[in-house]
Short mmCIF file of C-alpha atoms in Angstrom, two decimals:
data_model
loop_
_atom_site.label_atom_id
_atom_site.label_comp_id
_atom_site.label_asym_id
_atom_site.label_seq_id
_atom_site.Cartn_x
_atom_site.Cartn_y
_atom_site.Cartn_z
CA MET A 1 165.86 44.85 160.66
CA ARG A 2 163.30 42.11 160.14
CA ALA A 3 166.16 39.78 159.13
CA ALA A 4 168.14 40.83 162.21
CA ILE A 5 165.13 40.05 164.42
CA ASN A 6 164.91 36.61 162.81
CA GLN A 7 168.55 36.06 163.74
CA ALA A 8 167.83 37.13 167.34
CA LYS A 9 165.01 34.58 167.50
CA ARG A 10 167.41 31.83 166.43
CA GLY A 11 169.53 32.80 169.43
CA ARG A 12 166.54 32.76 171.76
CA ASN A 13 165.61 29.28 170.54
CA ILE A 14 168.90 27.91 171.84
CA GLY A 15 168.72 29.78 175.16
CA GLU A 16 170.96 32.71 174.25
CA VAL A 17 170.12 36.35 174.92
CA PRO A 18 168.18 37.27 171.75
CA ILE A 19 170.33 39.74 169.84
CA GLY A 20 170.61 39.54 166.06
CA CYS A 21 172.43 41.29 163.29
CA VAL A 22 172.77 41.43 159.51
CA ILE A 23 175.23 43.24 157.25
CA VAL A 24 174.05 44.62 153.92
CA TYR A 25 176.21 45.49 150.90
CA GLU A 26 174.72 46.78 147.67
CA GLY A 27 171.24 45.74 148.76
CA LYS A 28 172.20 42.17 149.66
CA ILE A 29 172.70 40.54 153.04
CA ILE A 30 176.32 39.34 153.12
CA GLY A 31 176.60 38.47 156.82
CA ARG A 32 174.21 37.28 159.50
CA GLY A 33 174.81 36.60 163.16
CA TYR A 34 173.16 36.02 166.48
CA ASN A 35 174.50 35.95 169.98
CA LYS A 36 176.17 32.59 170.77
CA ARG A 37 178.20 33.61 173.80
CA LYS A 38 177.08 30.71 175.97
CA LYS A 39 177.19 28.09 173.23
CA LYS A 40 180.62 29.05 171.91
CA LYS A 41 181.98 29.93 175.37
CA THR A 42 183.61 33.14 174.17
CA THR A 43 182.72 36.77 174.53
CA LEU A 44 183.71 37.13 170.87
CA ALA A 45 180.49 35.38 169.81
CA HIS A 46 178.34 38.51 169.94
CA ALA A 47 175.93 38.79 166.98
CA GLU A 48 177.88 41.63 165.35
CA ILE A 49 181.25 39.85 165.48
CA GLU A 50 179.71 36.71 163.99
CA ALA A 51 178.22 38.76 161.14
CA ILE A 52 181.42 40.77 160.53
CA ALA A 53 183.42 37.54 160.25
CA LYS A 54 181.00 36.22 157.63
CA ALA A 55 180.83 39.49 155.67
CA GLY A 56 184.63 39.61 155.53
CA LYS A 57 184.65 36.24 153.79
CA VAL A 58 182.31 37.62 151.12
CA ILE A 59 184.05 40.98 150.62
CA LYS A 60 187.54 39.41 150.98
CA ASP A 61 188.90 42.51 152.66
CA TRP A 62 189.23 43.58 156.27
CA ARG A 63 187.54 46.83 155.24
CA LEU A 64 183.75 46.59 155.02
CA GLU A 65 183.37 50.01 153.43
CA ASP A 66 179.93 50.81 152.02
CA CYS A 67 178.43 48.13 154.24
CA ASP A 68 175.53 48.81 156.60
CA ILE A 69 174.99 46.85 159.81
CA TYR A 70 171.52 46.28 161.28
CA ILE A 71 171.50 45.28 164.96
CA THR A 72 168.50 44.63 167.19
CA LEU A 73 170.33 46.14 170.21
CA GLU A 74 172.77 49.05 170.53
CA PRO A 75 176.31 47.61 170.30
CA CYS A 76 178.71 47.18 173.24
CA GLN A 77 182.24 48.70 173.31
CA MET A 78 183.76 45.73 171.50
CA CYS A 79 181.18 45.57 168.72
CA ALA A 80 181.00 49.34 168.22
CA GLY A 81 184.79 49.26 168.02
CA ALA A 82 184.71 46.46 165.43
CA ILE A 83 182.21 48.43 163.32
CA VAL A 84 184.53 51.47 163.30
CA GLN A 85 187.64 49.34 162.70
CA ALA A 86 185.92 47.69 159.71
CA ARG A 87 185.10 51.18 158.33
CA MET A 88 181.42 50.40 157.93
CA ARG A 89 179.20 53.10 156.47
CA ARG A 90 176.09 53.01 158.59
CA CYS A 91 174.78 51.37 161.75
CA ILE A 92 171.05 50.86 162.21
CA ILE A 93 169.87 49.84 165.66
CA GLY A 94 166.57 48.60 167.04
CA CYS A 95 166.60 49.50 170.72
CA ARG A 96 169.07 51.16 173.02
CA ASN A 97 171.11 49.46 175.74
CA PRO A 98 171.24 52.09 178.50
CA LYS A 99 173.55 49.94 180.68
CA ALA A 100 176.30 49.23 178.17
CA GLY A 101 175.53 50.73 174.75
CA CYS A 102 178.33 52.46 172.88
CA ALA A 103 176.37 54.18 170.13
CA GLY A 104 175.43 57.01 172.45
CA SER A 105 174.18 55.54 175.73
CA ILE A 106 177.46 55.23 177.66
CA LEU A 107 179.91 56.30 174.98
CA ASN A 108 179.52 57.06 171.30
CA ILE A 109 182.37 55.04 169.82
CA LEU A 110 180.74 55.09 166.37
CA GLN A 111 180.99 58.85 166.01
CA ASN A 112 184.09 60.00 167.83
CA ASP A 113 185.98 62.57 165.75
CA ALA A 114 189.28 61.53 167.31
CA PHE A 115 189.14 58.22 165.43
CA ASN A 116 189.99 57.89 161.76
CA HIS A 117 186.48 56.81 160.82
CA GLN A 118 182.94 57.71 161.85
CA VAL A 119 179.80 55.68 161.21
CA GLU A 120 176.37 57.07 160.36
CA LEU A 121 173.76 56.10 162.94
CA THR A 122 170.02 55.45 162.65
CA GLU A 123 168.10 54.26 165.68
CA GLY A 124 164.65 53.17 166.79
CA VAL A 125 163.93 50.84 163.84
CA LEU A 126 161.32 48.24 164.95
CA GLU A 127 162.31 49.37 168.42
CA GLU A 128 159.39 47.92 170.35
CA GLU A 129 159.75 44.48 168.83
CA CYS A 130 163.53 44.42 169.43
CA SER A 131 163.06 45.57 173.02
CA ALA A 132 160.17 43.19 173.78
CA MET A 133 162.27 40.16 172.75
CA LEU A 134 164.81 41.03 175.44
CA THR A 135 162.25 41.93 178.11
CA ASP A 136 160.38 38.64 177.55
CA PHE A 137 163.62 36.64 177.56
CA PHE A 138 164.76 38.00 180.91
CA LYS A 139 161.26 37.70 182.39
CA ASP A 140 161.19 34.00 181.45
CA LEU A 141 164.70 33.52 182.77
CA ARG A 142 163.83 35.04 186.14
CA ALA A 143 160.70 32.90 186.39
CA ARG A 144 162.72 29.77 185.56
CA ASN A 145 165.39 30.64 188.10
CA ALA A 146 162.74 31.29 190.77
CA GLU A 147 161.23 27.86 190.11
CA ILE A 148 164.60 26.18 190.36
CA LYS A 149 165.22 27.96 193.66
CA LYS A 150 161.78 26.98 194.95
CA ALA A 151 162.47 23.37 194.07
CA GLY A 152 165.63 23.58 196.17
CA LYS A 153 167.90 22.66 193.31
CA THR A 154 171.28 24.27 192.80
CA GLU A 155 170.76 27.20 190.53
CA ASN A 156 172.95 27.40 187.48
CA GLU A 157 174.56 30.75 187.56
CA GLU A 158 173.29 32.32 184.39
CA ARG A 159 174.54 35.88 184.72
CA GLN A 160 172.98 36.83 181.45
CA ASP A 161 174.18 40.39 181.66
CA LEU A 162 174.99 41.80 178.25
CA MET B 1 205.87 41.02 177.51
CA ARG B 2 208.85 39.24 176.01
CA ALA B 3 206.47 36.52 174.78
CA ALA B 4 204.14 39.19 173.34
CA ILE B 5 207.09 40.75 171.48
CA ASN B 6 207.94 37.34 170.04
CA GLN B 7 204.38 37.11 168.76
CA ALA B 8 204.67 40.57 167.18
CA LYS B 9 207.84 39.45 165.39
CA ARG B 10 205.95 36.49 163.92
CA GLY B 11 203.52 39.02 162.46
CA ARG B 12 206.33 41.17 161.07
CA ASN B 13 207.85 38.11 159.40
CA ILE B 14 204.72 37.68 157.28
CA GLY B 15 204.38 41.38 156.44
CA GLU B 16 201.80 42.29 159.06
CA VAL B 17 202.02 45.32 161.36
CA PRO B 18 204.02 43.88 164.30
CA ILE B 19 201.65 43.77 167.26
CA GLY B 20 201.65 40.81 169.63
CA CYS B 21 199.77 39.64 172.65
CA VAL B 22 199.68 36.89 175.27
CA ILE B 23 197.13 36.04 177.97
CA VAL B 24 198.30 34.68 181.31
CA TYR B 25 196.26 32.69 183.84
CA GLU B 26 197.75 31.38 187.06
CA GLY B 27 201.26 32.03 185.80
CA LYS B 28 200.81 30.20 182.50
CA ILE B 29 200.32 31.54 178.98
CA ILE B 30 196.93 30.27 177.80
CA GLY B 31 196.53 32.38 174.64
CA ARG B 32 198.90 33.92 172.12
CA GLY B 33 198.15 36.08 169.12
CA TYR B 34 199.65 38.41 166.57
CA ASN B 35 198.09 40.73 164.08
CA LYS B 36 196.91 38.86 160.95
CA ARG B 37 194.55 41.45 159.54
CA LYS B 38 195.95 41.31 156.02
CA LYS B 39 196.42 37.56 155.91
CA LYS B 40 192.98 36.69 157.27
CA LYS B 41 191.27 39.62 155.52
CA THR B 42 189.26 40.57 158.59
CA THR B 43 189.57 43.38 161.08
CA LEU B 44 188.78 40.77 163.74
CA ALA B 45 192.29 39.33 163.37
CA HIS B 46 193.91 41.80 165.75
CA ALA B 47 196.45 40.17 168.09
CA GLU B 48 194.22 40.55 171.15
CA ILE B 49 191.16 38.95 169.53
CA GLU B 50 193.25 36.02 168.32
CA ALA B 51 194.60 35.50 171.85
CA ILE B 52 191.18 35.89 173.52
CA ALA B 53 189.72 33.24 171.19
CA LYS B 54 192.50 30.83 172.14
CA ALA B 55 192.29 31.56 175.88
CA GLY B 56 188.54 30.95 175.80
CA LYS B 57 189.15 27.44 174.50
CA VAL B 58 191.42 26.74 177.46
CA ILE B 59 189.23 28.32 180.17
CA LYS B 60 186.01 27.02 178.54
CA ASP B 61 184.08 30.10 179.59
CA TRP B 62 183.34 33.43 177.93
CA ARG B 63 184.59 35.05 181.14
CA LEU B 64 188.37 35.31 181.36
CA GLU B 65 188.32 36.47 184.98
CA ASP B 66 191.70 36.45 186.76
CA CYS B 67 193.43 36.54 183.38
CA ASP B 68 196.03 39.18 182.48
CA ILE B 69 196.65 40.34 178.92
CA TYR B 70 200.05 41.57 177.75
CA ILE B 71 199.98 43.63 174.53
CA THR B 72 202.89 45.32 172.76
CA LEU B 73 200.63 48.26 171.73
CA GLU B 74 197.78 50.05 173.48
CA PRO B 75 194.52 48.38 172.34
CA CYS B 76 192.01 49.90 169.89
CA GLN B 77 188.30 50.42 170.70
CA MET B 78 187.37 46.88 169.64
CA CYS B 79 190.12 45.13 171.57
CA ALA B 80 189.79 47.28 174.69
CA GLY B 81 186.06 46.49 174.51
CA ALA B 82 186.74 42.76 174.19
CA ILE B 83 189.04 42.88 177.24
CA VAL B 84 186.29 44.51 179.34
CA GLN B 85 183.60 42.19 177.96
CA ALA B 86 185.75 39.17 178.87
CA ARG B 87 186.12 40.58 182.42
CA MET B 88 189.90 40.32 182.36
CA ARG B 89 191.76 41.34 185.49
CA ARG B 90 194.70 43.32 184.20
CA CYS B 91 196.03 44.78 180.95
CA ILE B 92 199.75 45.35 180.54
CA ILE B 93 200.84 47.40 177.53
CA GLY B 94 204.19 48.11 175.91
CA CYS B 95 203.78 51.42 174.11
CA ARG B 96 200.93 53.83 173.63
CA ASN B 97 199.00 54.41 170.40
CA PRO B 98 198.28 58.15 170.48
CA LYS B 99 196.17 58.00 167.27
CA ALA B 100 193.75 55.26 168.24
CA GLY B 101 194.52 53.85 171.69
CA CYS B 102 191.63 53.17 174.03
CA ALA B 103 193.47 52.57 177.27
CA GLY B 104 193.82 56.29 177.90
CA SER B 105 195.04 57.94 174.68
CA ILE B 106 191.72 58.65 172.92
CA LEU B 107 189.33 57.01 175.36
CA ASN B 108 189.85 54.85 178.42
CA ILE B 109 187.45 52.00 177.73
CA LEU B 110 189.28 49.74 180.20
CA GLN B 111 188.50 51.92 183.18
CA ASN B 112 185.12 53.54 182.60
CA ASP B 113 183.03 53.42 185.77
CA ALA B 114 179.82 53.38 183.73
CA PHE B 115 180.59 49.83 182.54
CA ASN B 116 180.02 46.78 184.73
CA HIS B 117 183.73 45.90 184.80
CA GLN B 118 187.02 47.80 185.02
CA VAL B 119 190.46 46.46 184.16
CA GLU B 120 193.69 47.27 185.99
CA LEU B 121 196.24 48.92 183.72
CA THR B 122 200.04 48.84 183.67
CA GLU B 123 201.91 50.58 180.91
CA GLY B 124 205.41 51.21 179.58
CA VAL B 125 206.67 47.62 179.91
CA LEU B 126 209.55 47.12 177.43
CA GLU B 127 208.17 50.28 175.86
CA GLU B 128 211.16 51.19 173.70
CA GLU B 129 211.41 47.75 172.17
CA CYS B 130 207.66 47.58 171.45
CA SER B 131 207.71 51.06 169.92
CA ALA B 132 210.87 50.48 167.85
CA MET B 133 209.35 47.40 166.19
CA LEU B 134 206.52 49.57 164.83
CA THR B 135 208.73 52.52 163.86
CA ASP B 136 211.11 50.23 161.96
CA PHE B 137 208.23 48.43 160.25
CA PHE B 138 206.66 51.63 158.92
CA LYS B 139 210.07 53.05 157.94
CA ASP B 140 210.76 49.92 155.85
CA LEU B 141 207.26 50.06 154.38
CA ARG B 142 207.66 53.68 153.30
CA ALA B 143 211.07 52.93 151.77
CA ARG B 144 209.62 49.96 149.87
CA ASN B 145 206.68 51.99 148.62
CA ALA B 146 209.02 54.79 147.48
CA GLU B 147 211.07 52.25 145.53
CA ILE B 148 207.99 50.81 143.87
CA LYS B 149 206.88 54.31 142.91
CA LYS B 150 210.33 55.13 141.55
CA ALA B 151 210.26 51.98 139.44
CA GLY B 152 206.96 53.16 137.96
CA LYS B 153 205.05 50.12 139.12
CA THR B 154 201.53 50.31 140.44
CA GLU B 155 201.74 50.65 144.15
CA ASN B 156 199.73 48.23 146.20
CA GLU B 157 197.59 50.24 148.48
CA GLU B 158 198.84 49.18 151.86
CA ARG B 159 197.06 51.64 154.16
CA GLN B 160 198.66 50.09 157.15
CA ASP B 161 196.91 52.35 159.58
CA LEU B 162 196.24 50.66 162.83
#
């Protein structure tokens, strides 16, 4: 999770919502990713999708069986779906996303018996640190936006919702 | 949907499960995709994800608002999630996927009020044609596998589950 947090920080350093992810296979990190949605201008650039793309190049198979994914934030519908589709073994999350999380908060896509694969789930790993990164990011963003407004400039619509 | 079927046929011609997709914005197709999961060796190469990546390059935004996505088969968890995440307006599907579909069959990710966006849904467009492509593909695959078995050769594990 420490490596996933480092990825999240790389995102934060370029103004992205700090969410990071690594994929581990046989004790080695084979995929890393951080949120680049603004930079890449596509919703597909979530941390998990970036890491899954990289891991696939290492494993050379669309199936990432026996792989474990560490994510600083509970995955959205798309990313939880990708984790199931890739047949990953285990998902380890830092903090929950009560507004959009799909590892139990809104839905539990990872562990739905109706699908042909279920993913083991561990949560709350370095939870406070993962959560604080997001809280601080949005606090800074609000302060920046308030300053821009105060200065009478046109505010860039950030809409940093996850 | 005719254009989406043409995409699916391109997939079939290279031995992929025939699923195709197009994205329409202001009456024009801005993204096309077909399933390339085997070729690209990543679960991310579903038709919808391929098309969303292309549409994003045209729109130059991670939001594909006012875009409609036409898919020959009901989307999986990952793709339904990507459609919601991209804030697409409408999803038009050919046939249902009772084993894994997430536009109503197993879950309805497109229209869950707990998420911050819901997608309009139209189904059954050119349904028979979309369905027949898949039925024929799997029939041929089974016949080919039976022949390989009969000939005593080692069968390539295809596991073409969607």
